[in-house]
Coordinates of C-alpha atoms in Angstrom, one line a residue:
X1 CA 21.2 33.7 -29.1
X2 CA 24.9 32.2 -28.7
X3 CA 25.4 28.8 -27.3
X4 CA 26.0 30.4 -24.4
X5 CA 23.3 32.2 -23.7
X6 CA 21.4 29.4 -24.7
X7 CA 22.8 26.9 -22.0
X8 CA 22.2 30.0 -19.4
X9 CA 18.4 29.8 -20.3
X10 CA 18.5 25.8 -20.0
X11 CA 19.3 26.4 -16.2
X12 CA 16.8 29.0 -15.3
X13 CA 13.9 27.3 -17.2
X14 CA 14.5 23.7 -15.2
X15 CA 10.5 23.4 -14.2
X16 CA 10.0 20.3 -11.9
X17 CA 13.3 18.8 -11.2
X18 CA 14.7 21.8 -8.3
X19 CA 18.4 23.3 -9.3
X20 CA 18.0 26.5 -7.1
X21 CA 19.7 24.8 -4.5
X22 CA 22.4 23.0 -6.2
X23 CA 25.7 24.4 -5.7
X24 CA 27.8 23.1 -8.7
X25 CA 24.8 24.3 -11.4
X26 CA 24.5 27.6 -9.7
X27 CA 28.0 28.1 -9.9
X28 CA 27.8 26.9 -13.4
X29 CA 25.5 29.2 -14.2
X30 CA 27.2 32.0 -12.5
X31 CA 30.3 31.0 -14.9
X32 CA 27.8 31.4 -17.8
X33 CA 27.0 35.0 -17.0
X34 CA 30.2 35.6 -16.5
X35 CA 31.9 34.8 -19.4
X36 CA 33.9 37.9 -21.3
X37 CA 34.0 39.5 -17.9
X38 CA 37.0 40.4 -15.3
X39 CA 35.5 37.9 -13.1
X40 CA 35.5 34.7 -15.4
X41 CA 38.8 33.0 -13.9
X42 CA 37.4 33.3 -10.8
X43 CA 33.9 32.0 -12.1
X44 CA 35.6 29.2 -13.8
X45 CA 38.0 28.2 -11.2
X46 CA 35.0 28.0 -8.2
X47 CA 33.2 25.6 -10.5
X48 CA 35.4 23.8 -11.1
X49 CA 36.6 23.4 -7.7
X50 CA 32.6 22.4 -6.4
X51 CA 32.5 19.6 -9.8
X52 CA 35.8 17.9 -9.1
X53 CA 34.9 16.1 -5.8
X54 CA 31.9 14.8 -8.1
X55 CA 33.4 13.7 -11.0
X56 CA 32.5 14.5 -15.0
X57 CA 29.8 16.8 -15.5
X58 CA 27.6 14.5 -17.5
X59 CA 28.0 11.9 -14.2
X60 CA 27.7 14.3 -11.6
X61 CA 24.2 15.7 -13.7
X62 CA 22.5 12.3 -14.7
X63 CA 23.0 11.9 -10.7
X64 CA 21.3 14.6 -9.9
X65 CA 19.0 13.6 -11.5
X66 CA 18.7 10.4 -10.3
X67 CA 18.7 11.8 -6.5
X68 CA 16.2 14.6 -6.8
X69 CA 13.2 15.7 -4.7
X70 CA 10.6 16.8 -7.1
X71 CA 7.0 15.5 -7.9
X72 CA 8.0 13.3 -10.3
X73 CA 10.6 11.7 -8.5
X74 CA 8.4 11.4 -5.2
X75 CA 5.3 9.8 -7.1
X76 CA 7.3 7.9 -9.0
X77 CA 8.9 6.4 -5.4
X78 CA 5.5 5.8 -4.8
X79 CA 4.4 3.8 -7.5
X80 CA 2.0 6.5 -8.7
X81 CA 3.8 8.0 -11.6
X82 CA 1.0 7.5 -13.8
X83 CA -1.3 9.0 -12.2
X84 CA 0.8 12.9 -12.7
X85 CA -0.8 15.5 -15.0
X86 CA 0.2 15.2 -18.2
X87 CA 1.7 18.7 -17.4
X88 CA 4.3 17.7 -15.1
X89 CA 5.5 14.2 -17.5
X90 CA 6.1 17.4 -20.1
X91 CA 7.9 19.1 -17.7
X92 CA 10.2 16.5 -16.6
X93 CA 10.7 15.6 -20.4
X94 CA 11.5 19.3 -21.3
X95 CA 14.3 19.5 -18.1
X96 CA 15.5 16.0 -19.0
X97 CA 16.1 17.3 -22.8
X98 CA 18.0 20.7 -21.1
X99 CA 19.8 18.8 -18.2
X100 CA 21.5 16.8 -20.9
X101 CA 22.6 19.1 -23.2
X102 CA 23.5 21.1 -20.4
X103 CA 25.8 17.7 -19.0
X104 CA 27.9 17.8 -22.5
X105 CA 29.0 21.6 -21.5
X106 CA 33.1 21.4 -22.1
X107 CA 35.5 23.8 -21.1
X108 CA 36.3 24.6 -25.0
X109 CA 32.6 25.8 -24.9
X110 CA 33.8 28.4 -22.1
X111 CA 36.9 29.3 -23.5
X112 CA 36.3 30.2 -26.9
X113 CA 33.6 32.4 -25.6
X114 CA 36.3 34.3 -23.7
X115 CA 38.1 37.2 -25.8
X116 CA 40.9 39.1 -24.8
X117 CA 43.4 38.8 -21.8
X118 CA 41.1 36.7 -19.8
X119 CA 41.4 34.0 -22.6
X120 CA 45.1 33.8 -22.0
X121 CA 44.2 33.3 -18.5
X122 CA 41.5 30.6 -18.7
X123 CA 43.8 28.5 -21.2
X124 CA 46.2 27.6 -18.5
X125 CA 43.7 26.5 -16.1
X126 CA 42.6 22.7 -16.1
X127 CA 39.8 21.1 -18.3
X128 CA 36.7 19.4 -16.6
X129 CA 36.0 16.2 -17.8
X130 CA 32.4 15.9 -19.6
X131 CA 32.2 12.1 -19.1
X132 CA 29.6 9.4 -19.2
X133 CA 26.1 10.0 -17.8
X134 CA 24.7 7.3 -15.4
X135 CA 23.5 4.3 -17.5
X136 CA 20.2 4.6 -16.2
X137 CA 19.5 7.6 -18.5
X138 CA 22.1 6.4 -21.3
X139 CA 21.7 9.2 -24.2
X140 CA 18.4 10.7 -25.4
X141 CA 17.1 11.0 -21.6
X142 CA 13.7 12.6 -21.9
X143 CA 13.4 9.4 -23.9
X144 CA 13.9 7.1 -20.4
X145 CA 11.2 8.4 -18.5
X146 CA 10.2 5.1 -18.2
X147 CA 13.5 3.9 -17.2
X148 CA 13.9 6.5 -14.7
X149 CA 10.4 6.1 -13.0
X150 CA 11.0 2.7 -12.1
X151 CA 14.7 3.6 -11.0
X152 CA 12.6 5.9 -8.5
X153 CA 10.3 3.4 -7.3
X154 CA 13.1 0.5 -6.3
X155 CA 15.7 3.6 -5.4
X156 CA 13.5 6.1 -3.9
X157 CA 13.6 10.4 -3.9
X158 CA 16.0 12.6 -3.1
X159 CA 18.2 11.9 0.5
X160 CA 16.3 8.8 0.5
X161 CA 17.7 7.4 -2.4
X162 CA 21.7 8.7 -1.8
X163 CA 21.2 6.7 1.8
X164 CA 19.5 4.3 3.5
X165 CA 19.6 4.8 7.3
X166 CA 19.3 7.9 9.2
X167 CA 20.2 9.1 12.9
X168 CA 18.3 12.1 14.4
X169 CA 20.9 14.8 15.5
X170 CA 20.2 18.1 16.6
X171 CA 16.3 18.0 15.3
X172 CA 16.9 17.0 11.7
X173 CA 18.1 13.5 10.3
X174 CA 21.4 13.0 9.4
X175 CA 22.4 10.5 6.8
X176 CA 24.2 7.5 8.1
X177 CA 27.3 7.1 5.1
X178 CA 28.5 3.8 5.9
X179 CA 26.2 1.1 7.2
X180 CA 26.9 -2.8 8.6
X181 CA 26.8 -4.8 5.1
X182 CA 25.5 -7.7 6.7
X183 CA 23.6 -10.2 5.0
X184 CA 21.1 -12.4 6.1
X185 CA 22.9 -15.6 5.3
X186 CA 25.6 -14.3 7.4
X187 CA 23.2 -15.0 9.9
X188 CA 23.6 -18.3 11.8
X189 CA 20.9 -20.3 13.0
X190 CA 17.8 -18.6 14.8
X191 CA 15.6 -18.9 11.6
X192 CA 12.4 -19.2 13.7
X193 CA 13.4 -15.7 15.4
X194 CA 14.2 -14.0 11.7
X195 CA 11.2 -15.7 9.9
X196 CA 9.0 -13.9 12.6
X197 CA 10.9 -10.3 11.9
X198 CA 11.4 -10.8 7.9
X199 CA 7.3 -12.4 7.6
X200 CA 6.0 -9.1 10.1
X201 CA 8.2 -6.5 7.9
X202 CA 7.6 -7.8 4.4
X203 CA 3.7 -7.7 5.3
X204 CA 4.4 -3.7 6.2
X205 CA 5.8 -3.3 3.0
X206 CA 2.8 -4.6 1.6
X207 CA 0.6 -2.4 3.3
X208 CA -1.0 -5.0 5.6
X209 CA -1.4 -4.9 9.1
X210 CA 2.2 -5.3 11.3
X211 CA 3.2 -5.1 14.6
X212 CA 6.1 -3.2 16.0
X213 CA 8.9 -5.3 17.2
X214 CA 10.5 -6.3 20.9
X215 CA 13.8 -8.3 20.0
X216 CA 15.1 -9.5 23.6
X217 CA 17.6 -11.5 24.8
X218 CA 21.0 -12.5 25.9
X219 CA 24.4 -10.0 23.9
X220 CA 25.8 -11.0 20.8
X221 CA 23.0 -12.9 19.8
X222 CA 22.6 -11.2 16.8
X223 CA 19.4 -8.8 17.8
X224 CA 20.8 -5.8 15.9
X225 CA 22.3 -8.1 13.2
X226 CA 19.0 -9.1 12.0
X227 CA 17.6 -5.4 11.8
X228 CA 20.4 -4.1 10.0
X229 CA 20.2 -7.4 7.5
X230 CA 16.6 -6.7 7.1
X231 CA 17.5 -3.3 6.1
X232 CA 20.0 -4.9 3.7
X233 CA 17.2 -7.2 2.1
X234 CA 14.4 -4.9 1.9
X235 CA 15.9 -1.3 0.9
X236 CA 15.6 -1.9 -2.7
X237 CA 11.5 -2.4 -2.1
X238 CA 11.8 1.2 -0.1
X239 CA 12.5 0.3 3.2
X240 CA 14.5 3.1 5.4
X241 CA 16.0 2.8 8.8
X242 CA 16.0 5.6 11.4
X243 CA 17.8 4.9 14.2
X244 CA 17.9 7.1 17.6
X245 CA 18.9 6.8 20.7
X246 CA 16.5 6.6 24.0
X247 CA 16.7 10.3 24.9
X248 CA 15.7 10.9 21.6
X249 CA 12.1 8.9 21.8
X250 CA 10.5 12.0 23.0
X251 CA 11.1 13.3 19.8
X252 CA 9.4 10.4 17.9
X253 CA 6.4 12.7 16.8
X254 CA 8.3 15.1 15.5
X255 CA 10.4 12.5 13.6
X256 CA 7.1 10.6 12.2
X257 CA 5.7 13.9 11.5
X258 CA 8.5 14.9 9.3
X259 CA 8.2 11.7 7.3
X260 CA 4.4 11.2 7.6
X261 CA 4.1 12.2 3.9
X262 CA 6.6 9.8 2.3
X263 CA 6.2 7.2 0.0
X264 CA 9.0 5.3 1.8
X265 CA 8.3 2.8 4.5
X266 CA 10.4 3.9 7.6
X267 CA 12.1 1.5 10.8
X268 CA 12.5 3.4 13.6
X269 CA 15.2 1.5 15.5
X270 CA 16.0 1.8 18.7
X271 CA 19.1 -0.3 19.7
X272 CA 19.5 -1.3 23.6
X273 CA 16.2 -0.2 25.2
X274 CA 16.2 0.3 29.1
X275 CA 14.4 2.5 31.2
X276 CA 15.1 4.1 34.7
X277 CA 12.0 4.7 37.2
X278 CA 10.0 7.8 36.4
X279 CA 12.0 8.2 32.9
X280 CA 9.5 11.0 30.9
X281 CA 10.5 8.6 27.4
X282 CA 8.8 5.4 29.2
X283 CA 5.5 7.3 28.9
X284 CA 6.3 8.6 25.8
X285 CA 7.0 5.5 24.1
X286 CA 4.0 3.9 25.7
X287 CA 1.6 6.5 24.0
X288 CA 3.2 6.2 20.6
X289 CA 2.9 2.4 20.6
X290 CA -0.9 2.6 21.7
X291 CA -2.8 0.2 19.0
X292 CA 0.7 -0.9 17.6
X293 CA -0.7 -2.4 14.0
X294 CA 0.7 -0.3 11.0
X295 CA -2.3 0.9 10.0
X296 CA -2.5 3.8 12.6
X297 CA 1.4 4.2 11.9
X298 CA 1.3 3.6 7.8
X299 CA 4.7 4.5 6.9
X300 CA 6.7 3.6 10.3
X301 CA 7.1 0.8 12.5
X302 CA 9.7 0.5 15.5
X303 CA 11.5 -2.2 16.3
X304 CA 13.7 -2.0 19.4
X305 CA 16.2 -4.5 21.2
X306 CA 17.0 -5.0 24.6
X307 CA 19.4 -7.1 27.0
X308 CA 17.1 -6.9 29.7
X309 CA 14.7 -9.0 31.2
X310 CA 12.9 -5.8 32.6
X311 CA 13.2 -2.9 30.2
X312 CA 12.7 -1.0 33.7
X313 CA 15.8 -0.7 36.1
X314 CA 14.9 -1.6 39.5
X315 CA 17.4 0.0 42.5
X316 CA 17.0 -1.8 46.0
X317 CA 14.7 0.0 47.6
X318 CA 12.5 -1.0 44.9
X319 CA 12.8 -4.8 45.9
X320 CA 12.1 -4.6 49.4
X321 CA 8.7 -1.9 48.5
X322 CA 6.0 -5.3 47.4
X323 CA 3.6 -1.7 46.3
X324 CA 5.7 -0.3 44.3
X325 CA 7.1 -3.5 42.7
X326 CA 4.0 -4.6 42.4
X327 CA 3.7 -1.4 39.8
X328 CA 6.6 -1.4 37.8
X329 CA 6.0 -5.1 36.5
X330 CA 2.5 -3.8 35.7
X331 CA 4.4 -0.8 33.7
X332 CA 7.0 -3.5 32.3
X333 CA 3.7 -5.7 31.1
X334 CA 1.7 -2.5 29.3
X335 CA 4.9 -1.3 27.4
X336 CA 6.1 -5.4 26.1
X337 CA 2.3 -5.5 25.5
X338 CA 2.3 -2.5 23.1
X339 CA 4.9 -3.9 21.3
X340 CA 3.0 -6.8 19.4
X341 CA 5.7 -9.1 18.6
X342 CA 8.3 -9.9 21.3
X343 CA 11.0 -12.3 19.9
X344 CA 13.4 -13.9 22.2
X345 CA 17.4 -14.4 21.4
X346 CA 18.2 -16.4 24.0
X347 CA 22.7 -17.7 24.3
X348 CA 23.3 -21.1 22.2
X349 CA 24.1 -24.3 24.2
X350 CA 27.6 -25.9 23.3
X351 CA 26.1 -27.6 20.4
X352 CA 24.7 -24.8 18.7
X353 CA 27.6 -22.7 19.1
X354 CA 29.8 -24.8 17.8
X355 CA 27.6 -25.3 14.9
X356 CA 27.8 -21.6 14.2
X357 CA 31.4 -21.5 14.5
X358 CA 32.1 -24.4 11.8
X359 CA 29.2 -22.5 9.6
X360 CA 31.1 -18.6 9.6
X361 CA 34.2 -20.9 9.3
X362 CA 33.0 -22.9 6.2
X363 CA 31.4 -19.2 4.4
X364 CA 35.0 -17.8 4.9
X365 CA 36.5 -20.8 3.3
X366 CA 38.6 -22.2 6.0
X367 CA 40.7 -25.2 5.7
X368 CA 41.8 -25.9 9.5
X369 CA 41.5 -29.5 11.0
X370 CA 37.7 -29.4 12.4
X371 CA 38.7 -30.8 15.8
X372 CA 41.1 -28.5 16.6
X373 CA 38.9 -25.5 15.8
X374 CA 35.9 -26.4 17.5
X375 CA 38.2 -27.6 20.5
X376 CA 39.9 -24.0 20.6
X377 CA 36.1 -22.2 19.9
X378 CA 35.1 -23.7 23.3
X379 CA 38.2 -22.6 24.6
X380 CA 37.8 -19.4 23.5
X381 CA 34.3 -18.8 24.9
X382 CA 34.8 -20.0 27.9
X383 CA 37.6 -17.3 28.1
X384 CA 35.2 -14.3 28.0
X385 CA 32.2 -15.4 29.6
X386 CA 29.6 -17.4 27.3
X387 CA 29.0 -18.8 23.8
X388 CA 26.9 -16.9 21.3
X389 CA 27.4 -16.1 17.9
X390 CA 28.8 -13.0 18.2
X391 CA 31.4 -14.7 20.1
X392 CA 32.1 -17.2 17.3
X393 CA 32.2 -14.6 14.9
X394 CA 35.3 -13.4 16.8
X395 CA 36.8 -16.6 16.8
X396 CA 36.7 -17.1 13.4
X397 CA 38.0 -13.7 12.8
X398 CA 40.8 -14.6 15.2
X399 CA 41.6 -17.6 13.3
X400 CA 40.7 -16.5 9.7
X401 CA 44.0 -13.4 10.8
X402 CA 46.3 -16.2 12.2
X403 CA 45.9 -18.5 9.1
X404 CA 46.6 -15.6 6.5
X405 CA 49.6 -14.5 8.3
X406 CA 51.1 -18.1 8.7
X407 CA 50.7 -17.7 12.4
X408 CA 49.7 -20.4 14.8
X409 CA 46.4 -20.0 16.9

């Protein structure tokens, strides 16, 4: 058996971690079968084309690996790995030993393989770079199962450890690529509010009893802020974030179903929460947050903000009926009530937002004469309506723009 034929093998005889699907080692493969035929250029060229938007092979394999939804990975995410049959820890160390010597495949390998005209052919077409594996798995990989079991346990398995949020679009969830980077010392003020979020999720994490979340209040108080910064804080100890949209919240079952057998510990988020009168997702909501501690939810939790006093929208007819108002603030009790934790953002007073400002200000590392920025933040607020921190933050950013560029503000 030629190297060749060899390498070809490797591929088919991957047991745990799952290649069948992968489009650059299927095409690699179908290069490997095709070598010393008409089709090789044409083999060579498409593989080459699906491996250069992923860089070297060796890098674009030990990622793979890293990423990859198999039994292994999945326990390992889990914090189960030991517990696997001896059977499957062979397994993994027998791919690991043929992924790597598949990841140091070089197109001198494929070439001088090649007789004939197609040779000539193949020789002016560029080289793939081989590379650097991932430095998780270094060299000798089989020999870092270790390694690589606890890379799966603070990463997680397969989509979950490429991305950390998730929308639902068109019944499946779609990866969301960029997400706010916001920390939670970015956050100004309102510890009392965060403590109660960050105390309640880390407890979930745990595996101890938590309560889905209400965050209310005024806008730009930082409601969302704080969820995505949790995310930020906790998505190295295997916290995801799904976040959809109200009409979606019929499809919550669906969604928890999907993800019921996951290691990870899943947020569903649900940003801006209002309902109209006889809305089908106020019932549906209300039935999935029945008993709202974790433990008849284990992997999710929701957490949901809102602007609104009454998460129901009242029109004037129901103002003037005392029945059916009467009603609806019986309907707004039993859903807040299902929540477990309401936490309140309420708009800072002058003090407190000029507090903020001079904090974000002092972070980005201005040097501006205090009195004239905290003169011109109250300026600025009054301008559009209110102070809050989102409103200094704009301020700052304002000012931060002017002072770069040498302009006055």
């Amino acid at each position: 058996m030629n190297k060749i034929e060899e390498y070809k093998y490797y591929i088919d005889s991957i047991c745990v971690y799952n290649t069948e699907n992968d489009e650059v080692l299927q095409a690699l493969r179908a290069l490997l079968e095709g070598i010393g035929g008409d089709n090789a250029p044409k083999l060579y060229s498409s593989f080459f084309r699906k491996l250069c938007t992923h860089g070297s092979l060796r890098q674009y394999i030990s990622e793979f690996v890293l990423t990859n939804d198999n039994a292994f990975s999945k326990e390992s995410a889990s914090g189960n790995a030991e517990e696997l049959p001896a059977s499957i820890i062979a397994g993994v160390k027998s791919d690991l030993q043929k992924l790597e010597a598949i990841s140091k495949i070089s197109a001198d390998d494929i070439i001088t393989e090649t007789y004939g005209e197609e040779e000539k052919i193949l020789l002016t077409l560029p080289k793939w770079e081989t590379g650097k594996p991932d430095e998780v798995l270094g060299e000798s990989w089989a020999e870092h199962i270790d390694e690589l079991s606890f890379y799966y346990e603070r990463n997680g398995y397969g989509i979950y450890s490429k991305y950390y949020a998730f929308t639902w679009q068109n019944g499946q969830l779609v990866p969301i690529t960029s997400t706010d980077p916001i920390e939670l010392p970015e956050l100004k003020n309102y510890e009392r509010q965060r403590n109660q979020v960050l105390e309640n999720t880390e407890a979930f994490l745990d595996g101890l009893p938590a309560n889905n979340i209400l965050l209310y209040g005024d806008r730009g108080t930082g409601k969302s802020s704080t969820v995505h910064a949790v995310l930020n804080e906790y998505k190295y100890r295997g916290l995801r974030i799904i976040e959809i949209s109200k009409r979606d919240i019929t499809k919550l079952t669906i969604i928890r179903e999907m993800i019921a057998d996951s290691p990870m510990k899943f947020i569903i988020f649900i940003d801006d929460l209002s309902f109209d009168a006889h809305d089908d997702s106020f019932g549906e909501l209300k039935a999935i947050l029945e008993g709202s501690m974790s433990g008849k939810q284990s992997n999710t939790l929701i957490y949901a903000t809102s602007n609104r006093r009454h998460l129901i929208k009242e029109n004037h007819y129901d103002r003037e009926n005392d029945v059916h108002r009467s009603d609806t603030m019986q309907e707004e009790l039993s859903l807040s009530d299902r929540f477990g934790l309401t936490i309140t953002f309420m708009n800072p007073d002058k003090a407190e937002y000029l507090d903020i400002t001079q904090q974000i200000a002092d972070d980005r590392g201005l040097v501006v004469r205090k009195e004239k920025l905290l003169l011109e933040a109250e300026n600025w607020a009054r301008r559009r309506g209110g102070r809050s921190p989102r409103c200094a933050k704009q301020f700052i950013d304002y000012v931060e723009a002017c002072e770069r560029m040498g302009k006055e503000w």
